Short mmCIF file of C-alpha atoms and ligand atoms in Angstrom, two decimals:
data_model
loop_
_atom_site.label_atom_id
_atom_site.label_comp_id
_atom_site.label_asym_id
_atom_site.label_seq_id
_atom_site.Cartn_x
_atom_site.Cartn_y
_atom_site.Cartn_z
CA MET N 26 78.84 115.61 73.70
CA SER N 27 82.29 116.31 75.13
CA ARG N 28 84.43 113.34 76.01
CA PRO N 29 85.57 112.71 79.58
CA ALA N 30 89.14 113.75 80.36
CA VAL N 31 91.53 111.31 82.03
CA LEU N 32 95.05 111.48 83.38
CA VAL N 33 97.53 108.66 82.79
CA ALA N 34 99.87 109.40 85.66
CA ARG N 35 102.94 107.39 84.56
CA ALA N 36 104.39 106.27 81.24
CA VAL N 37 102.60 103.29 79.75
CA PHE N 38 102.43 101.22 76.55
CA PRO N 39 101.54 103.49 73.57
CA GLU N 40 98.93 100.90 72.50
CA VAL N 41 97.16 101.38 75.83
CA LEU N 42 97.20 105.15 75.42
CA ALA N 43 95.70 104.63 71.96
CA GLN N 44 92.87 102.51 73.44
CA LEU N 45 92.13 105.21 75.99
CA ALA N 46 92.25 107.93 73.34
CA GLN N 47 89.33 106.25 71.53
CA HIS N 48 87.11 107.20 74.46
CA PHE N 49 88.74 110.07 76.32
CA ASP N 50 90.73 113.25 76.10
CA VAL N 51 93.94 111.83 77.50
CA GLU N 52 96.65 113.73 79.33
CA SER N 53 99.57 111.31 79.55
CA ASN N 54 102.93 111.41 81.27
CA GLN N 55 105.18 109.60 78.81
CA ALA N 56 108.11 111.61 80.23
CA ASP N 57 107.40 109.49 83.33
CA THR N 58 108.02 112.19 85.90
CA ILE N 59 106.89 111.36 89.42
CA PHE N 60 104.25 113.92 90.39
CA SER N 61 104.37 115.57 93.78
CA LYS N 62 101.00 115.70 95.53
CA PRO N 63 100.31 119.34 94.49
CA GLU N 64 101.27 118.51 90.91
CA LEU N 65 99.07 115.41 90.88
CA ILE N 66 96.17 117.50 92.18
CA GLN N 67 96.82 120.16 89.57
CA ARG N 68 96.96 117.63 86.73
CA LEU N 69 93.78 115.92 87.94
CA GLN N 70 91.77 119.14 87.66
CA GLY N 71 88.82 118.54 85.36
CA LYS N 72 89.66 114.83 85.00
CA ALA N 73 86.94 112.23 85.47
CA GLY N 74 89.42 109.37 85.64
CA ALA N 75 92.99 108.55 86.53
CA PHE N 76 95.18 105.65 85.42
CA THR N 77 97.61 105.22 88.30
CA THR N 78 100.42 103.00 89.50
CA GLY N 79 101.75 102.36 92.99
CA SER N 80 103.59 105.69 92.89
CA GLU N 81 100.47 107.90 93.03
CA ARG N 82 98.77 108.25 96.38
CA ILE N 83 95.04 108.92 96.16
CA ASP N 84 94.01 110.09 99.62
CA ALA N 85 91.35 112.32 101.18
CA ASP N 86 93.27 115.53 100.30
CA VAL N 87 93.56 114.57 96.65
CA LEU N 88 89.92 113.52 96.50
CA ALA N 89 88.74 116.74 98.16
CA ALA N 90 90.80 118.82 95.75
CA CYS N 91 89.54 116.93 92.66
CA PRO N 92 85.74 116.86 92.90
CA GLN N 93 85.30 115.85 89.25
CA LEU N 94 87.20 112.58 89.74
CA ARG N 95 84.95 109.51 89.41
CA VAL N 96 87.34 106.60 88.95
CA VAL N 97 90.92 105.72 89.81
CA ALA N 98 92.28 102.66 87.99
CA ASN N 99 95.46 101.24 89.49
CA MET N 100 97.84 99.25 87.30
CA ALA N 101 98.68 96.96 90.23
CA VAL N 102 96.96 94.31 92.29
CA GLY N 103 98.08 96.01 95.52
CA TYR N 104 96.29 99.24 96.29
CA ASN N 105 97.82 100.55 99.50
CA ASN N 106 98.42 103.79 97.57
CA PHE N 107 94.62 104.31 97.65
CA ASP N 108 92.69 105.36 100.73
CA ILE N 109 89.70 103.15 99.92
CA PRO N 110 87.32 104.41 102.64
CA ALA N 111 88.04 107.98 101.46
CA CYS N 112 87.43 106.98 97.81
CA THR N 113 84.14 105.33 98.74
CA ALA N 114 83.07 108.33 100.84
CA ALA N 115 83.83 110.60 97.87
CA GLY N 116 81.93 108.29 95.49
CA VAL N 117 85.12 107.52 93.55
CA LEU N 118 85.34 104.01 92.14
CA ALA N 119 88.74 102.37 92.65
CA THR N 120 89.91 99.41 90.57
CA ASN N 121 93.01 97.16 90.55
CA THR N 122 94.51 94.41 88.38
CA PRO N 123 94.22 91.02 90.12
CA ASP N 124 94.64 87.59 88.46
CA VAL N 125 96.55 88.70 85.35
CA LEU N 126 99.83 88.87 87.31
CA THR N 127 99.39 85.89 89.63
CA GLU N 128 101.51 83.28 87.85
CA THR N 129 104.22 85.71 86.72
CA THR N 130 104.59 87.08 90.24
CA ALA N 131 104.63 83.57 91.71
CA ASP N 132 107.38 82.56 89.24
CA PHE N 133 109.45 85.49 90.44
CA GLY N 134 108.78 84.85 94.12
CA PHE N 135 109.87 81.26 93.71
CA ALA N 136 112.95 82.28 91.72
CA LEU N 137 113.92 84.85 94.34
CA MET N 138 113.48 82.30 97.11
CA MET N 139 115.68 79.83 95.19
CA ALA N 140 118.31 82.45 94.40
CA THR N 141 118.38 83.32 98.09
CA ALA N 142 118.61 79.73 99.32
CA ARG N 143 121.37 78.90 96.79
CA ARG N 144 123.27 82.17 97.29
CA MET N 145 123.22 83.12 93.62
CA ALA N 146 123.77 86.87 93.98
CA GLU N 147 126.48 86.56 96.60
CA SER N 148 128.41 83.98 94.58
CA GLU N 149 128.00 85.94 91.35
CA HIS N 150 129.45 89.05 93.01
CA PHE N 151 132.39 86.93 94.21
CA LEU N 152 133.00 85.66 90.69
CA ARG N 153 132.74 89.14 89.15
CA ARG N 154 135.26 90.44 91.69
CA GLY N 155 137.73 87.89 90.31
CA GLU N 156 137.93 86.01 93.60
CA TRP N 157 137.14 82.57 92.16
CA THR N 158 140.51 80.90 91.97
CA ARG N 159 139.72 77.34 93.06
CA TRP N 160 136.94 74.90 94.02
CA SER N 161 136.31 74.14 97.67
CA TYR N 162 134.01 71.63 99.31
CA ASP N 163 131.77 74.15 101.03
CA MET N 164 132.00 77.04 98.62
CA PHE N 165 128.75 79.01 98.81
CA ALA N 166 126.99 76.02 100.32
CA GLY N 167 123.37 77.03 100.63
CA SER N 168 120.28 75.22 101.79
CA ASP N 169 118.06 72.86 99.84
CA VAL N 170 114.75 74.01 98.46
CA HIS N 171 113.40 70.59 97.38
CA GLY N 172 111.94 68.64 100.26
CA SER N 173 112.20 71.56 102.69
CA THR N 174 109.43 73.40 104.51
CA LEU N 175 107.96 76.34 102.64
CA GLY N 176 106.28 78.90 104.88
CA ILE N 177 103.84 81.31 103.27
CA LEU N 178 102.52 84.36 105.07
CA GLY N 179 99.50 85.58 103.09
CA MET N 180 97.77 82.76 101.23
CA GLY N 181 95.87 84.67 98.55
CA ARG N 182 96.09 84.02 94.83
CA ILE N 183 99.85 84.57 94.60
CA GLY N 184 100.58 82.71 97.84
CA GLN N 185 98.65 79.69 96.56
CA ALA N 186 100.47 79.84 93.21
CA ILE N 187 103.82 79.77 95.05
CA ALA N 188 102.57 76.90 97.23
CA ARG N 189 101.67 74.93 94.07
CA ARG N 190 105.18 75.38 92.72
CA GLY N 191 106.71 74.28 96.00
CA ALA N 192 104.44 71.31 96.73
CA LEU N 193 103.97 69.90 93.24
CA GLY N 194 107.30 70.81 91.65
CA PHE N 195 109.77 70.62 94.52
CA GLY N 196 108.21 68.23 97.02
CA MET N 197 108.09 70.93 99.69
CA LYS N 198 106.00 70.71 102.82
CA VAL N 199 103.73 73.78 102.81
CA PHE N 200 102.83 75.65 106.00
CA TYR N 201 100.84 78.86 105.78
CA HIS N 202 99.32 81.56 107.87
CA ASN N 203 96.58 83.84 106.61
CA ARG N 204 93.69 85.96 107.89
CA SER N 205 91.40 83.06 107.02
CA ARG N 206 91.97 79.40 106.44
CA LEU N 207 91.59 77.98 102.92
CA GLN N 208 88.85 75.50 102.07
CA THR N 209 89.85 71.86 102.58
CA GLU N 210 89.64 71.29 98.83
CA GLN N 211 92.17 74.10 98.29
CA GLU N 212 94.55 72.81 100.98
CA ALA N 213 94.38 69.11 100.13
CA PRO N 214 96.11 69.01 96.71
CA LEU N 215 99.01 71.00 98.17
CA GLY N 216 99.10 69.21 101.50
CA ALA N 217 99.07 72.78 102.88
CA ARG N 218 98.85 73.09 106.65
CA TYR N 219 97.30 76.16 108.28
CA VAL N 220 99.39 77.15 111.31
CA ASP N 221 99.63 80.12 113.66
CA LYS N 222 102.22 82.76 112.93
CA ALA N 223 104.62 81.57 115.65
CA THR N 224 104.63 78.03 114.21
CA LEU N 225 105.12 79.40 110.71
CA LEU N 226 108.13 81.42 111.85
CA SER N 227 109.75 78.60 113.76
CA GLU N 228 109.10 75.80 111.25
CA ALA N 229 109.76 77.41 107.86
CA ASP N 230 113.02 76.69 106.07
CA HIS N 231 112.02 79.27 103.47
CA LEU N 232 109.51 81.92 104.49
CA VAL N 233 107.84 83.88 101.68
CA LEU N 234 105.77 87.01 102.35
CA VAL N 235 102.81 87.54 100.04
CA LEU N 236 100.34 89.45 102.21
CA PRO N 237 98.82 92.81 101.25
CA TYR N 238 100.11 95.88 103.08
CA SER N 239 97.83 97.38 105.71
CA ALA N 240 98.47 99.28 108.93
CA SER N 241 98.16 95.99 110.82
CA ALA N 242 100.76 94.34 108.57
CA HIS N 243 103.31 97.10 109.23
CA HIS N 244 106.52 95.46 110.50
CA ALA N 245 104.77 92.07 110.67
CA ILE N 246 108.35 90.81 110.43
CA GLY N 247 110.60 92.70 112.85
CA ALA N 248 113.38 91.80 115.26
CA ALA N 249 111.12 89.66 117.47
CA GLU N 250 109.79 87.63 114.52
CA LEU N 251 113.24 87.21 112.95
CA ALA N 252 114.45 85.87 116.30
CA GLN N 253 111.84 83.10 116.10
CA MET N 254 113.12 81.87 112.73
CA LYS N 255 115.69 79.09 112.27
CA PRO N 256 119.26 80.39 111.86
CA THR N 257 119.36 78.38 108.61
CA ALA N 258 116.12 79.87 107.27
CA THR N 259 115.63 82.33 104.41
CA LEU N 260 113.11 85.16 104.14
CA THR N 261 111.69 86.36 100.80
CA ASN N 262 109.57 89.52 100.53
CA ILE N 263 107.63 90.11 97.31
CA ALA N 264 104.68 91.74 99.10
CA ARG N 265 105.24 95.37 100.06
CA GLY N 266 107.87 97.47 101.71
CA GLY N 267 107.01 98.20 105.33
CA ILE N 268 105.84 94.65 106.06
CA VAL N 269 109.45 93.89 107.04
CA ASP N 270 111.42 96.13 109.37
CA ASP N 271 114.35 96.50 106.98
CA ALA N 272 116.74 97.89 109.62
CA ALA N 273 116.07 94.90 111.89
CA LEU N 274 116.45 92.54 108.94
CA ALA N 275 119.85 94.00 108.04
CA VAL N 276 121.02 93.36 111.62
CA ALA N 277 119.68 89.77 111.57
CA LEU N 278 121.44 89.12 108.25
CA ARG N 279 124.71 90.62 109.38
CA GLU N 280 124.65 88.61 112.61
CA ARG N 281 123.57 85.49 110.69
CA ARG N 282 120.51 85.09 112.87
CA ILE N 283 118.84 83.98 109.64
CA ALA N 284 120.80 82.64 106.67
CA ALA N 285 119.72 84.97 103.90
CA ALA N 286 116.96 87.15 102.46
CA GLY N 287 115.54 87.91 99.02
CA LEU N 288 113.87 91.30 98.72
CA ASP N 289 111.92 92.77 95.81
CA VAL N 290 110.20 95.48 97.89
CA PHE N 291 111.56 97.95 100.42
CA GLU N 292 110.43 100.42 103.05
CA GLY N 293 110.49 103.83 101.35
CA GLU N 294 111.42 102.40 97.93
CA PRO N 295 113.05 103.26 95.58
CA ALA N 296 115.34 104.13 98.50
CA VAL N 297 116.92 101.00 100.01
CA HIS N 298 118.11 100.83 103.62
CA PRO N 299 121.87 101.44 103.36
CA ASP N 300 122.70 98.49 105.64
CA LEU N 301 120.95 96.11 103.21
CA LEU N 302 123.33 97.26 100.50
CA THR N 303 126.37 96.20 102.50
CA VAL N 304 125.31 92.82 103.90
CA PRO N 305 126.37 90.00 101.54
CA ASN N 306 123.62 87.45 102.24
CA VAL N 307 120.75 89.24 100.56
CA VAL N 308 119.44 89.20 96.99
CA LEU N 309 118.01 92.61 96.03
CA THR N 310 115.73 93.34 93.06
CA PRO N 311 113.92 96.61 92.20
CA HIS N 312 110.21 95.67 92.59
CA ILE N 313 110.00 93.63 89.38
CA ALA N 314 108.05 90.54 90.43
CA SER N 315 105.23 91.23 87.94
CA SER N 316 107.59 92.44 85.24
CA THR N 317 107.32 90.39 82.11
CA LEU N 318 106.24 92.30 79.03
CA ALA N 319 103.16 90.11 78.58
CA THR N 320 102.03 90.56 82.17
CA ARG N 321 102.71 94.28 82.36
CA ARG N 322 100.72 94.66 79.14
CA ALA N 323 97.88 92.57 80.59
CA MET N 324 97.90 94.73 83.72
CA ALA N 325 97.81 97.94 81.67
CA ASP N 326 95.02 96.58 79.46
CA LEU N 327 92.96 95.61 82.50
CA ALA N 328 93.46 99.02 84.13
CA ALA N 329 92.38 100.66 80.84
CA GLN N 330 89.31 98.39 80.58
CA ASN N 331 88.33 99.36 84.11
CA LEU N 332 88.67 103.05 83.30
CA ILE N 333 86.76 102.76 80.03
CA ALA N 334 83.93 100.69 81.50
CA ALA N 335 83.56 102.93 84.55
CA LEU N 336 83.28 106.10 82.48
CA THR N 337 81.23 104.81 79.55
CA GLY N 338 78.41 103.06 81.40
CA GLY N 339 79.93 99.57 81.31
CA VAL N 340 80.77 97.16 84.11
CA PRO N 341 84.39 97.52 85.32
CA PRO N 342 85.87 94.01 85.49
CA THR N 343 87.84 94.37 88.72
CA PRO N 344 86.48 97.01 91.10
CA ILE N 345 87.82 97.34 94.65
CA ASN N 346 84.94 99.31 96.20
CA GLY N 347 82.33 97.65 93.97
CA GLU N 348 79.59 98.63 96.43
CA LEU N 349 79.57 101.98 94.62
CA LEU N 350 78.40 100.22 91.45
CA LYS N 351 75.49 98.60 93.27
CA ARG N 352 74.48 101.98 94.65
CA ALA N 353 74.43 103.61 91.22
C1 8YV X 27 103.37 96.78 90.29
C2 8YV X 27 102.77 95.39 92.34
O1 8YV X 27 104.38 96.72 89.37
O2 8YV X 27 100.70 94.80 91.38
C3 8YV X 27 101.30 95.14 92.38
O3 8YV X 27 100.73 95.28 93.48
O4 8YV X 27 103.39 95.50 93.33
C4 8YV X 27 103.47 95.46 91.02
O5 8YV X 27 102.95 94.47 90.18
C5 8YV X 27 103.53 98.04 91.09
O6 8YV X 27 102.66 98.14 92.14
C6 8YV X 27 103.36 99.27 90.17
O7 8YV X 27 102.04 99.64 90.00
#
């Protein structure tokens, strides 16, 4: 019997390719070129599965042009690169990689928030420019993290992991806003308080965004929301580009309407809004919140397990549109 063919759309660990090669005829992209939509469609011809990352968009056009496709396995917890209703309508199982990146991503979110509050990037640039010639009493004075109010927009797994760090490690008061309120037993150990978005914006000393991207989350933080924040507050975005209106944020930073921002994700990344590159009070990182070797390997392994299970009659561990499995 011939083996299913799969496409691995971006470069990945050779060990993961080797796992896949035990089950499939694998076309891989170790050159790591970014496929245009026509090229992606062309490479998916005859493939039953695809191992994707956030850079491949699987939409109705791709699905219509690739009728043999049965599963798309994203090496990411976020899946806004997939049109899930279109996948489900086409009978294509979609999977993601939750849980394995939660703690690593929370570590990074907390670190970025701290670097932002304590002006680490701005002061490092100053030092590298050779401008540090003497001590002064208010040099790069930032704002305290310990004992301050942590605001979390999007209280899923990663949001809760950041809240734990803040409440238990840094004595922070935790306010959050989310589509749904947590159970009392989840809130209680963190002293987390569910508030409306306006209260979150006006009360947070450090606001961290951890919500998934959706059309309704587009520009959830724009000029109007930034205007509701304290002028001393910081904003950290480790969620997705497009949740923040980056142009409006650059204006707010330049005019010191908020103190500082830490950004790991950008609208239209890897392009970065040019005004963000020139304002001093922002820490910028290239979408690396989940990037430790151990976690990236765990993500790749989980995506591979999903692909293997889905195409060899097993049970994929982390399906997104799992209703397709029940139907089968
Ligand atoms: C990925 C992420 O590195 O998991 C996610 O949703 O944003 C990152 O961990 C990125 O999406 C590449 O697939």
